Amino acid sequence: MKLTIYRYDPDKDAKPYYQDYDVPVDSHDRMLLDALVKAKALDDSLAFRRSCREGVCGSDAMNVNGKNRLACITKLAELPDHVTLRPLPGLPVIRDLIVDMTQFFKQYHSIKPYVINNDPPPERERLQSPEDRDHLNGLYECILCACCSTSCPSFWWNPDKFVGPAGLLQAYRFLADTRDQATNERLDDLNDPYRLFRCHTIMACADVCPKNLNPTKAINHIKDLLVKRTV
Amino acid sequence: MALTVRRFDAIVVGAGGSGMRAALELSRGSLKTAVLTKVFPTRSHTVAAQGGVAAPLGNSTEDNWHWHMYDTVKGADYLGDQDAIEYMCRRAVEVVVELEHMGMPFDRLENGKIYQRPFGGHTQDYGSAKMAMRSCAAADRTGHAMLHTLYQQNVRSNTQFLVEWMALDLIRDPQDGAIVGVVALEMETGEISILQAKAVVLATGGAGRIYWASTNAFINTGDGIGMAARAGLPLQDMEFWQFHPTGVAGAGVLITEGVRGEGGYLLNKNGERFMERYAPNAKDLASRDVVSRAMTTEIKEGRGCGPHGDYLELKLSHLKPEDIIKRLPGIREIAIKFANVDPIRDNIPVVPTVHYQMGGIPTNYMGQVVAPEGNSKEAIVPGLYAVGECACVSVHGANRLGTNSLLDLLVFGKAAGEQVIKDIRGQPTPHRNLPKNADENSLTRIDRLNAANGGERVVDVLNDLRRTMQAHCGVFRFPDDLQKGVEKMKEIAERSKRIFIADKSKVYNTARVEALELENLVETALSTMVCAEARKESRGAQARADFPERDDKNWMKHTLWYKEGNRLEYKPVHQRPLTVPTMEPKVRSY
């Protein structure tokens, strides 16, 4: 198969360029990551992140023929014979397919991604009904791969002010947790023209999420909570 | 040129479960701590753990730490240190409850308590036929949920992370062998620095990438193992590698034992539930070494499935679809993606696949690294700690029970953090002076890679290493294979000294990282092969064709391997627990 890959090494390249690789894939190669590993065996200077190779660590998010995906769970059989790989859009490129995710994580950290509960901890586990626990499904599974935020035009325009779909999905994960007591504080923080309300329901996030999560839905739940609080 | 030196109270190398649990303790203890990690913390391989974390909460079946301890001692085939095992089992409830308080999204029972499922080798009443429901689970994403929860708590405690930094070597004070820091590479800039500290905690995880077929992530290259070996420290019990019974055939991706905990079972090509023959009581929930051997035997004797008869099938289609979707959603996703089957209808093709290293850097149950010195077999190496899969405490002995690894991370991560705080508070002086040439070993390696324009390709040496391990040191081990394997691994180790990389860039040079990782894999693989060849018995994960029985008289002892001279030593197993009577070795059956 043919891979056309975005290349840029600030140590030697004046500007980015595209390089073609003819990768000899065989029946053992199932996923796009397998092809990338083979390309790297041909040219060790090709740089990309990868780790778990099963879609749970979130390292190898990249733009595949225009769509953000995880290379390790993108089946070769479902791709055309010619694939163009670019780094995730909207973030600074460090090298080749490796982007600087500082801004993305900064937004994640800004929503206080931890349960806040100021009661003294009981001797045993805090109780939570199975129904209440079910509210966390579709939220806690996020792997922070950034496929969603980097396909969101609102995040491209205001990455410093708009929390972005990944951060907001996590904001709702803690709002939805019955053990968390910081609902008002969290809503105050998000009730802002940029942090939450830059979401214009474009839904690119839900379209690309490799874990089939739906940040748009979570964002709407946050908006509902804000409305309910005022009435 | 002098390298930049940064000073910390403590450095944790690795941001998986054990590293982050240790870091949390240190940050909460107000020590100036840096966590060094090759990947962003939530990318660490703890994320891939699925089935659960063991704790005798007794939420669904009666349970207590004594029973858990018994199962762990027996599961370890009596090679585990019983003081450490007692310590771990007694602290299990505490650390799991704490994790829940931190926000871990455990599944729940109707009464609101943490959901628990059965797991292999976990029983009630000291090995009775009744299984204990001891595995605390967040669906089949327990590791993911745990890793994210621990990261979140570290964010809350303002732990400092040095993300995408690779530790290269330990710095030892030549006077007393104390560890005073690490040399490390910042991947983005290619800059090498010295990180000086009063305590270094190695939490670098396992090195399952030494095998061709592995459930392990690319990053699991035994960096801490290599660092310890190069610093002259021994590695313990490296012959013991766990083959997980259910890796997806051909892909290696893990399918949790929790599938069998929820009622799934294995079938051979005749549709026979063959585990009934090998383990009449526990059946598919026997210990992992037992199930992996049974599966390998089935395949060898011609009862494997598929056109080549080279795998077995894992059936769960008899379970309710809604239970599969609720309790095993990640497995279903993996089966669909990597095996092209939907387990609601079809069986999953599986083979035993390398999963976990029981051996590692020898420590006591406070996480302090220990090594023979003078009259002591276990003198403390000042300033050095090891936790998690890279450490050998030893709680897993010759075979680990499922769900005990996540427990190990929590208990010993916390214990090591507590011990570091105690040790540092007792140190009056700020930092020791760095020895001369502290950076020499690392810089020599880096300079050689920068200068070499020809030689062996990293990928070729790596592939030969992995193929050699797979062919010579598998589920069943044969004397000829092992002897030849040792020779082959020595050759590969020699070849690894002649590797070169074409990429000479300073910026995010992944070729350089992979070349440095290869050296760590070489130490791990060579030690494994040598230890396995030397141990003339079968115990836990070491199953030798020529010595099929356990030999407590001659081999109830831990192996220690030294890089220098490729030398072996042995030391006794701690058979005495902390407070309860010794659990005497018995014939191990399930």
Coordinates of C-alpha atoms in Angstrom, one line a residue, chain A residues 9-12 28 30-31 33 37 40-42 44-59 72-73 75 94-95 98 100-101 104-105 108-109 113-118 121-131 133-134 136-137 140-146 170 173-174 177 179 210-212, chain B residues 40 42-43 45 47-48 50 57 59 93 97 100-114 138-139 141 144-145 148 151-153 155-156 164 188 209 214-219 249-254 326 333-334 336-340 457 459 500-511 514 517:
Chain A
D9 CA 11.9 17.9 11.5
P10 CA 12.7 21.4 12.7
D11 CA 16.3 20.2 13.2
K12 CA 16.8 20.0 9.5
H28 CA -0.5 -10.3 9.3
R30 CA -4.4 -5.8 10.2
M31 CA -4.2 -2.2 11.3
L33 CA -0.3 1.1 12.9
V37 CA 5.6 0.3 12.0
K40 CA 9.5 3.0 10.1
A41 CA 11.5 -0.2 9.6
L42 CA 12.2 1.2 6.1
D44 CA 13.9 5.0 11.0
S45 CA 13.5 8.8 10.9
L46 CA 9.7 8.6 10.6
A47 CA 8.4 9.8 14.0
F48 CA 5.0 9.0 15.5
R49 CA 3.7 8.1 19.0
R50 CA 2.3 4.6 19.7
S51 CA 2.0 2.4 22.7
C52 CA -0.8 0.0 23.6
R53 CA -1.7 -0.9 20.0
E54 CA -5.2 -1.8 21.1
G55 CA -7.1 1.5 21.3
V56 CA -6.9 2.2 25.0
C57 CA -3.9 4.5 25.6
G58 CA -4.7 7.2 23.1
S59 CA -1.1 7.7 21.8
C72 CA -4.0 1.0 16.0
I73 CA -7.7 0.3 15.6
K75 CA -8.4 -1.6 9.9
I94 CA 6.8 19.0 17.1
R95 CA 8.0 16.6 14.4
I98 CA 3.9 14.2 16.7
D100 CA 2.4 19.4 21.0
M101 CA -0.6 18.6 23.2
F104 CA -5.2 20.2 25.1
F105 CA -4.1 18.9 28.5
Y108 CA -8.4 19.1 30.6
H109 CA -6.7 20.2 33.8
P113 CA -10.7 16.5 36.7
Y114 CA -11.2 14.8 40.0
V115 CA -14.0 14.0 42.4
I116 CA -14.4 16.7 45.0
N117 CA -16.0 15.5 48.2
N118 CA -15.3 17.3 51.4
P121 CA -14.1 9.6 54.0
P122 CA -16.1 6.7 55.5
E123 CA -14.3 3.5 56.6
R124 CA -15.5 1.6 53.6
E125 CA -16.5 2.6 50.1
R126 CA -19.0 5.4 49.5
L127 CA -22.2 3.9 48.3
Q128 CA -23.5 4.5 44.8
S129 CA -26.5 2.8 43.2
P130 CA -25.9 0.9 39.9
E131 CA -28.3 3.4 38.2
R133 CA -23.0 4.5 38.4
D134 CA -24.5 4.0 34.9
L136 CA -20.7 7.6 34.2
N137 CA -20.9 5.3 31.2
Y140 CA -15.2 7.8 32.0
E141 CA -14.0 5.7 29.0
C142 CA -12.3 8.8 27.4
I143 CA -8.7 8.0 26.5
L144 CA -7.6 11.7 26.0
C145 CA -6.4 11.0 22.5
A146 CA -7.6 14.5 21.3
Q170 CA -14.8 15.1 31.5
R173 CA -18.2 13.0 34.0
F174 CA -17.6 14.7 37.4
D177 CA -20.9 11.5 39.6
R179 CA -20.0 11.3 44.9
P210 CA -12.7 6.3 18.3
K211 CA -14.4 5.1 21.5
N212 CA -17.8 6.0 20.2
Chain B
F40 CA 1.9 11.0 28.9
T42 CA -2.5 8.0 31.0
R43 CA -0.8 6.2 28.1
H45 CA 0.4 0.2 30.2
V47 CA -4.3 1.4 31.2
A48 CA -4.7 -2.0 29.5
Q50 CA -9.1 -5.2 32.4
L57 CA -14.1 -6.8 50.6
N59 CA -19.3 -7.7 49.1
V93 CA -9.1 -3.4 51.5
V97 CA -11.4 1.7 49.4
E100 CA -12.9 4.4 45.5
H101 CA -12.8 7.6 47.7
M102 CA -10.5 9.1 45.0
G103 CA -13.3 8.7 42.5
M104 CA -12.6 5.4 40.8
P105 CA -15.7 4.5 38.9
F106 CA -16.2 0.9 40.1
D107 CA -19.2 -1.0 39.0
R108 CA -21.8 -1.4 41.8
L109 CA -24.0 -4.0 43.4
E110 CA -27.7 -3.3 44.1
N111 CA -26.8 -2.3 47.7
G112 CA -24.4 0.4 46.3
K113 CA -21.2 -1.5 47.3
I114 CA -18.3 -2.2 44.8
A138 CA -14.9 -1.2 36.6
A139 CA -16.5 -3.2 33.7
R141 CA -11.6 -1.4 32.0
H144 CA -7.9 2.4 32.5
A145 CA -10.2 3.6 35.3
H148 CA -6.9 7.9 35.1
Y151 CA -3.5 10.7 37.4
Q152 CA -6.4 12.9 38.4
Q153 CA -5.4 12.8 42.0
V155 CA -3.1 16.7 39.1
R156 CA -5.0 17.7 42.3
E164 CA 8.3 12.2 27.4
E188 CA 11.4 16.6 22.5
R209 CA 8.2 -7.0 24.5
S214 CA 2.8 -10.4 23.8
T215 CA -0.1 -8.6 25.3
N216 CA 2.3 -5.8 26.2
A217 CA 2.5 -2.3 24.8
F218 CA 5.4 -1.1 22.7
I219 CA 6.7 0.9 25.6
A249 CA -4.8 -15.4 18.3
G250 CA -2.5 -13.7 15.8
A251 CA -2.9 -10.2 17.4
G252 CA -1.7 -10.8 21.0
V253 CA -4.3 -8.4 22.4
L254 CA -5.5 -9.4 25.9
K326 CA -22.6 -4.2 30.6
E333 CA -14.9 -4.2 21.1
I334 CA -11.5 -6.0 21.0
I336 CA -14.9 -7.4 16.9
K337 CA -11.8 -5.3 15.9
F338 CA -9.0 -7.8 16.3
A339 CA -10.7 -11.1 15.7
N340 CA -13.6 -10.2 13.5
R457 CA 19.8 -2.3 12.3
V459 CA 14.7 -3.5 14.1
F500 CA 23.2 2.1 14.4
I501 CA 20.5 4.5 13.5
A502 CA 20.2 6.6 10.4
D503 CA 18.2 9.4 12.2
K504 CA 20.6 11.7 13.9
S505 CA 18.1 14.5 14.7
K506 CA 17.9 16.0 18.1
V507 CA 14.2 16.6 18.0
Y508 CA 12.0 13.8 19.1
N509 CA 14.2 11.1 17.8
T510 CA 12.2 7.9 18.2
A511 CA 14.9 5.8 16.5
E514 CA 14.1 2.5 20.3
E517 CA 15.2 0.5 24.7

